PDB file of C-alpha atoms in Angstrom:
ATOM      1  CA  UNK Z 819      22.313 119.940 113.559  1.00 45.00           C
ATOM      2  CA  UNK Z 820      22.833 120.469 116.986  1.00 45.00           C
ATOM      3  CA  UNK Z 821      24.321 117.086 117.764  1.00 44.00           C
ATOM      4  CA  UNK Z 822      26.514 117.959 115.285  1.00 47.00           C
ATOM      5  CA  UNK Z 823      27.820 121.007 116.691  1.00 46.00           C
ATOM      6  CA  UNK Z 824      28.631 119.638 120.192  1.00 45.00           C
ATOM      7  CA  UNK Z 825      30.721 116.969 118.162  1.00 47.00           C
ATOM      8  CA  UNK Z 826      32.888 119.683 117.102  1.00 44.00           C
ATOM      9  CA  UNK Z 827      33.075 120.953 120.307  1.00 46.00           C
ATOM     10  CA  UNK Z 828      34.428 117.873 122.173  1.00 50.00           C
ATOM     11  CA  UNK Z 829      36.190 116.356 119.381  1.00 53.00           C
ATOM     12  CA  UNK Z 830      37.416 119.935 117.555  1.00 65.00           C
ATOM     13  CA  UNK Z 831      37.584 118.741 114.209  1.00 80.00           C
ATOM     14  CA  UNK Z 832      37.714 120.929 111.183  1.00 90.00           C
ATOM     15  CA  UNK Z 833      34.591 122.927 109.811  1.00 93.00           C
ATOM     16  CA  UNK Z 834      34.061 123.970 106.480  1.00 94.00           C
ATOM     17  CA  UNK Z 835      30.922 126.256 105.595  1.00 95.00           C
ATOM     18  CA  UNK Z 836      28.871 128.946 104.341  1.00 96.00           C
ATOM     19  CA  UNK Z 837      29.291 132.373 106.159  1.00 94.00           C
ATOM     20  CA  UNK Z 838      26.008 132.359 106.699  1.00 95.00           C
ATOM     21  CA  UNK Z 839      25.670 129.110 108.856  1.00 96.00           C
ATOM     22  CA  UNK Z 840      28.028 130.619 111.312  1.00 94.00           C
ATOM     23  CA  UNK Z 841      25.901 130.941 114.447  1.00 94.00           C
ATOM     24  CA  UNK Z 842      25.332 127.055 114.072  1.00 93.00           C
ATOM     25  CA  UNK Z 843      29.402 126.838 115.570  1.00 92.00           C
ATOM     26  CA  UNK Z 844      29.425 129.674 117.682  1.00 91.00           C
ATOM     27  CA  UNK Z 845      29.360 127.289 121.092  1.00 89.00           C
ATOM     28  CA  UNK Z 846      32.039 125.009 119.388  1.00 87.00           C
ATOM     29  CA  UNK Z 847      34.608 127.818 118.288  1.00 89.00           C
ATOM     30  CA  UNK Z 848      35.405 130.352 121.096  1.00 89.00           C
ATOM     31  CA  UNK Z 849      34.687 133.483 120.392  1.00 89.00           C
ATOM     32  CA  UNK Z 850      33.505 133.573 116.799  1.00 90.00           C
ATOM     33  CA  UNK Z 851      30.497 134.913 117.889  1.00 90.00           C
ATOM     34  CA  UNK Z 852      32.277 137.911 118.733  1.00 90.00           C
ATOM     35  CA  UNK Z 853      34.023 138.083 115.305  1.00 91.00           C
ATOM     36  CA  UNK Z 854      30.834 137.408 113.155  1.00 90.00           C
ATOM     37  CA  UNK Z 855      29.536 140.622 115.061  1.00 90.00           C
ATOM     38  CA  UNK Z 856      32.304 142.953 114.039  1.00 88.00           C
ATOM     39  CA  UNK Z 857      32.609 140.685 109.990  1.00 89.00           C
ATOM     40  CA  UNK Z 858      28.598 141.745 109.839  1.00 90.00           C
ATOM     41  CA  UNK Z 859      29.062 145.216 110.798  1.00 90.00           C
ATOM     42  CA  UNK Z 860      32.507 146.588 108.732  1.00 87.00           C
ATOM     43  CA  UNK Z 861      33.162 145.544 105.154  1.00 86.00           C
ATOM     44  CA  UNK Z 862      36.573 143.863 105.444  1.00 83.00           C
ATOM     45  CA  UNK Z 863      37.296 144.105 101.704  1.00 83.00           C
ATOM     46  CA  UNK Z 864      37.523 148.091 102.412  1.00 85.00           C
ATOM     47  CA  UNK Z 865      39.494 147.899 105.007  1.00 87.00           C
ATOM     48  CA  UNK Z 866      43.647 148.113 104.493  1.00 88.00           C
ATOM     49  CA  UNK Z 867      45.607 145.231 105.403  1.00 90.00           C
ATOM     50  CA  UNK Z 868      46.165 145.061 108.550  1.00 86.00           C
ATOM     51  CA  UNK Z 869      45.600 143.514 112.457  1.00 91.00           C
ATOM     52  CA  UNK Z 870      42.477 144.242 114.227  1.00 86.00           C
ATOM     53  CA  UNK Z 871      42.315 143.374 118.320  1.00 89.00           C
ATOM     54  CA  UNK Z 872      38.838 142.909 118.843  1.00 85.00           C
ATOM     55  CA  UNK Z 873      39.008 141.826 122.760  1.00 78.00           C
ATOM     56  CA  UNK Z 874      42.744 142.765 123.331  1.00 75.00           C
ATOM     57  CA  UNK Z 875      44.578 139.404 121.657  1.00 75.00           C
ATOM     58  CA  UNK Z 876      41.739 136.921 121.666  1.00 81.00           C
ATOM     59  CA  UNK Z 877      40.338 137.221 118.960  1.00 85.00           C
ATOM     60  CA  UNK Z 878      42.320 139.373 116.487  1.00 87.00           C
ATOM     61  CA  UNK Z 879      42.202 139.373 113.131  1.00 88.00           C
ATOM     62  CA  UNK Z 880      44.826 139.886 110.284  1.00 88.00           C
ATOM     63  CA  UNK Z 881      43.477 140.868 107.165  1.00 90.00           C
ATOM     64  CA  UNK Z 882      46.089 140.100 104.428  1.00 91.00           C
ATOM     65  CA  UNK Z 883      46.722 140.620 100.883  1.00 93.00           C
ATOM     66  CA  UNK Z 884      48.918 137.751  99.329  1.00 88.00           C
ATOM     67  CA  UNK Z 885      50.339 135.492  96.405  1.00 91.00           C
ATOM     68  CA  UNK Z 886      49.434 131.813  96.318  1.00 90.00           C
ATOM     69  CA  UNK Z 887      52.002 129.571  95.434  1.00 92.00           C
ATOM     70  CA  UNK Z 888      52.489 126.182  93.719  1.00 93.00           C
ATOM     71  CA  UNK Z 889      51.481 123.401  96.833  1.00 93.00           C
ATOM     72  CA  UNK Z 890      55.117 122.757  96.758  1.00 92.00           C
ATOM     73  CA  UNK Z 891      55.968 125.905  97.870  1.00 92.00           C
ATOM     74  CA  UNK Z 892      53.544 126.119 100.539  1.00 92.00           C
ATOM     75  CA  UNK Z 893      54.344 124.953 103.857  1.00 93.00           C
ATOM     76  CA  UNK Z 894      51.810 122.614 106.190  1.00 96.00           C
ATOM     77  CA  UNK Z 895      51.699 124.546 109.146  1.00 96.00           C
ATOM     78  CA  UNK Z 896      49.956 123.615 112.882  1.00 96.00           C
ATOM     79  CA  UNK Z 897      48.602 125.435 115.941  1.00 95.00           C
ATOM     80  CA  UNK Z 898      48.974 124.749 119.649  1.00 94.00           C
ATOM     81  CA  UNK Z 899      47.448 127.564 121.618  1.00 93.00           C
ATOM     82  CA  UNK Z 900      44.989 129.106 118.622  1.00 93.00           C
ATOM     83  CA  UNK Z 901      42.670 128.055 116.358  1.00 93.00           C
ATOM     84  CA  UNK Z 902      42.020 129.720 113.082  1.00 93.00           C
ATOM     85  CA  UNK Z 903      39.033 130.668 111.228  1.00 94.00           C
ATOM     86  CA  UNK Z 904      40.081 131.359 107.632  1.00 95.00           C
ATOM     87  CA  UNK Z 905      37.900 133.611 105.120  1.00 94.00           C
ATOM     88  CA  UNK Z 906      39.003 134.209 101.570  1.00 92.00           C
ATOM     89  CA  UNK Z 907      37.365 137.701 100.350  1.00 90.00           C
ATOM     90  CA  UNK Z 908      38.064 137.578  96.879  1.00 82.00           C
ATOM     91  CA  UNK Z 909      38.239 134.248  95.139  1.00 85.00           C
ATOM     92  CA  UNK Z 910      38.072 130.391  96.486  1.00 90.00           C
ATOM     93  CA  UNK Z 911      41.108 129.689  97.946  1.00 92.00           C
ATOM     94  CA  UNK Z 912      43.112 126.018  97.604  1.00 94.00           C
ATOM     95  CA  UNK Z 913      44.381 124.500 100.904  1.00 95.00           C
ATOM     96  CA  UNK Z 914      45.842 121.407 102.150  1.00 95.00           C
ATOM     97  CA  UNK Z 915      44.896 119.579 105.406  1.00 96.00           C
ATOM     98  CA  UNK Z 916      46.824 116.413 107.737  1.00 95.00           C
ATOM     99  CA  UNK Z 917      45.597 115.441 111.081  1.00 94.00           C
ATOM    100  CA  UNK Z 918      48.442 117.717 112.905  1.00 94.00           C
ATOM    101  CA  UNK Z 919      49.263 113.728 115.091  1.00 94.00           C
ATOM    102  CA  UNK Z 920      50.034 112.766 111.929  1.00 95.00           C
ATOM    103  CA  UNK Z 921      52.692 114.759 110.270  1.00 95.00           C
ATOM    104  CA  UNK Z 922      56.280 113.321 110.704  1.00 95.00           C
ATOM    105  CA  UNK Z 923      58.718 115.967 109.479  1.00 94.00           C
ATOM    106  CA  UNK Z 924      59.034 118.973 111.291  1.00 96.00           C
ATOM    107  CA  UNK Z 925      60.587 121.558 109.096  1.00 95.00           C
ATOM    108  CA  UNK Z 926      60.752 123.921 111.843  1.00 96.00           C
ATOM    109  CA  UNK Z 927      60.156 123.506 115.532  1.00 96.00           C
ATOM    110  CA  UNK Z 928      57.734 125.120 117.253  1.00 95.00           C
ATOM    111  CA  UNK Z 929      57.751 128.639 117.473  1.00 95.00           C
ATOM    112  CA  UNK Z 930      55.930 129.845 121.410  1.00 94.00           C
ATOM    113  CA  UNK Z 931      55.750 133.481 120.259  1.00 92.00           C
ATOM    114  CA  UNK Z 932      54.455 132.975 116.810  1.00 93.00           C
ATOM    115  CA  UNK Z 933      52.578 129.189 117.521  1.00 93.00           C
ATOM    116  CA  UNK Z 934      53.157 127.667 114.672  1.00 95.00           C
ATOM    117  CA  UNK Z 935      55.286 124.490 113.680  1.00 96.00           C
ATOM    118  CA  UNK Z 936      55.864 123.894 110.080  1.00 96.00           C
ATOM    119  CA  UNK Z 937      56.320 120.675 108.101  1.00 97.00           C
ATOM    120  CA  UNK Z 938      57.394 119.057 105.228  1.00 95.00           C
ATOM    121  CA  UNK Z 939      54.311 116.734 105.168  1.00 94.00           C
ATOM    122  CA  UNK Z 940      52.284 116.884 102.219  1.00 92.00           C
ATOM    123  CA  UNK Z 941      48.492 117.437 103.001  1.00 95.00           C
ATOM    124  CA  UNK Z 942      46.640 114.155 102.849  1.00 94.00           C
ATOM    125  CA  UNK Z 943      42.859 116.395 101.518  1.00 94.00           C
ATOM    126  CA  UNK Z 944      42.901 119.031  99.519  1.00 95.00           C
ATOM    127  CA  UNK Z 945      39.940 121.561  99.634  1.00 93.00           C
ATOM    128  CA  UNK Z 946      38.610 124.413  98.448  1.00 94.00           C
ATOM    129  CA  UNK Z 947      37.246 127.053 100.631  1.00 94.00           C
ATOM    130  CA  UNK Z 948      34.564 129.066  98.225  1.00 93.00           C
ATOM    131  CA  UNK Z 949      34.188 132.999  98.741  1.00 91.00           C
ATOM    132  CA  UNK Z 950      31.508 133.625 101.251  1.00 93.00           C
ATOM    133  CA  UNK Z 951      32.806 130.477 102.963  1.00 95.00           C
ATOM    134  CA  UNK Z 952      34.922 129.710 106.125  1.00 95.00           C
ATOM    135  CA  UNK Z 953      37.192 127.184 107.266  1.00 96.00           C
ATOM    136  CA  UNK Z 954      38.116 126.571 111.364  1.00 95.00           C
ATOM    137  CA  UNK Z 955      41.378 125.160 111.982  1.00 95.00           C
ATOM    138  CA  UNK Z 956      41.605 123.486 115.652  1.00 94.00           C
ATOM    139  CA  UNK Z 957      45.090 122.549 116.821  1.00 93.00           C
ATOM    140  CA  UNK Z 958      44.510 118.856 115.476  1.00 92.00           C
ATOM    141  CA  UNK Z 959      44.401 120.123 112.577  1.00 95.00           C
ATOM    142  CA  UNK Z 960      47.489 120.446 110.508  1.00 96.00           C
ATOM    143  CA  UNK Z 961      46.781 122.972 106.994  1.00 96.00           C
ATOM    144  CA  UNK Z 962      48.542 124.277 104.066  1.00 96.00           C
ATOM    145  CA  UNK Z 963      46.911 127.547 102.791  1.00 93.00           C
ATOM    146  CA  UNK Z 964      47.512 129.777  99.686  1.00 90.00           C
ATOM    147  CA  UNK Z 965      47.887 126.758  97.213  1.00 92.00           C
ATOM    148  CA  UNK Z 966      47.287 128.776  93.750  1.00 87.00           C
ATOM    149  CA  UNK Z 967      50.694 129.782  92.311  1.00 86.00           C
ATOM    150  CA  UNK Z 968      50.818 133.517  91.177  1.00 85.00           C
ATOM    151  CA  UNK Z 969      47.207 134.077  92.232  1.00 88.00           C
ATOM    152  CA  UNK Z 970      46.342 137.502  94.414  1.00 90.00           C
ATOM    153  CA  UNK Z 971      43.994 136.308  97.244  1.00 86.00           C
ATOM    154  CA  UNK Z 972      42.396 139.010  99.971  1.00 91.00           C
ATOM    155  CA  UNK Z 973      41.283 136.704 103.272  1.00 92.00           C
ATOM    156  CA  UNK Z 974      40.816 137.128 106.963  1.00 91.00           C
ATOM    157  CA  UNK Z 975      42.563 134.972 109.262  1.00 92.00           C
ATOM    158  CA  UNK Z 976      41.000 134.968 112.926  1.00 91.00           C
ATOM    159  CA  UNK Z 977      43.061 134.031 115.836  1.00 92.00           C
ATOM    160  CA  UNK Z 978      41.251 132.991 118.764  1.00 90.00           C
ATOM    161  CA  UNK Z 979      42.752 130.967 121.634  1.00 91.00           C
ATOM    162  CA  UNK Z 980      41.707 127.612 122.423  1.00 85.00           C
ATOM    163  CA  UNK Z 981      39.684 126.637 125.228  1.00 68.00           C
ATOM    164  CA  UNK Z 982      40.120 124.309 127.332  1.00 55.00           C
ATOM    165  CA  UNK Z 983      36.095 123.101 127.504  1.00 48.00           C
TER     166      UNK Z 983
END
């Protein structure tokens, strides 16, 4: 498992696992360590929605209450300067992923204050991310979350920044 690990960390690819395999990525994904300590010790589904700074802005966290829409509706969406850790609260959640060096049609450009670019590229893998899972974006990776039209999802999103090891 460990060789595993450090070929997410030089290749930063995405992960998709149990909650409680966590500490197996915490060298590959910056600062999730840090997060895991804070998911462990607060129950998130009490919590309102809201943003949580955990270490000023790397990590936060945004804990949101949505709809999911039909996949046509939902936009592929990609990273540059943060990766994101994904954790649906309530039920599994539907997403779409592309290889971000792979999507052709920018739907709109890069945004440096929000980083994200969003595309009209369909997802080329679809998968679902079970409750008591997680998913890590990297910047490579290209997703389209929230694919469940009408359905009320709670998750945590995690921003942390990319680093540069």
């Amino acid at each position: 498992m460990i060789f595993l690990v450090i070929l997410y960390a030089k290749f930063r690819i995405m992960i998709l696992d149990k909650l409680e395999n966590a500490d197996l990525y915490f060298e590959a994904v910056p600062r999730f360590r840090e997060f895991m300590q804070f998911f462990n010790d607060n129950d998130l589904e009490e919590l309102p929605a809201c943003k949580i700074k955990l270490m000023g802005d790397d990590p936060f966290v945004n804990i949101l209450d949505f709809k999911g829409k039909a996949e046509k509706d939902c936009k592929m969406e990609a990273h540059q300067d943060y990766i994101d850790i994904q954790i649906p609260l309530g039920d599994d959640e539907q997403m779409g992923w592309k290889a971000q060096e792979d999507c052709q049609e920018v739907s709109a450009e890069y945004d440096e204050g929000k980083d994200v670019e969003f595309y009209k590229d369909k997802a080329t893998t679809m998968l679902t991310v079970p409750k008591g899972h997680f998913v890590v974006f990297f910047p490579s990776d290209a997703h389209q979350p929230g694919i469940a039209a009408g359905k009320s999802y709670r998750k945590i999103i995690v921003k942390t920044k990319i680093s540069e090891n």
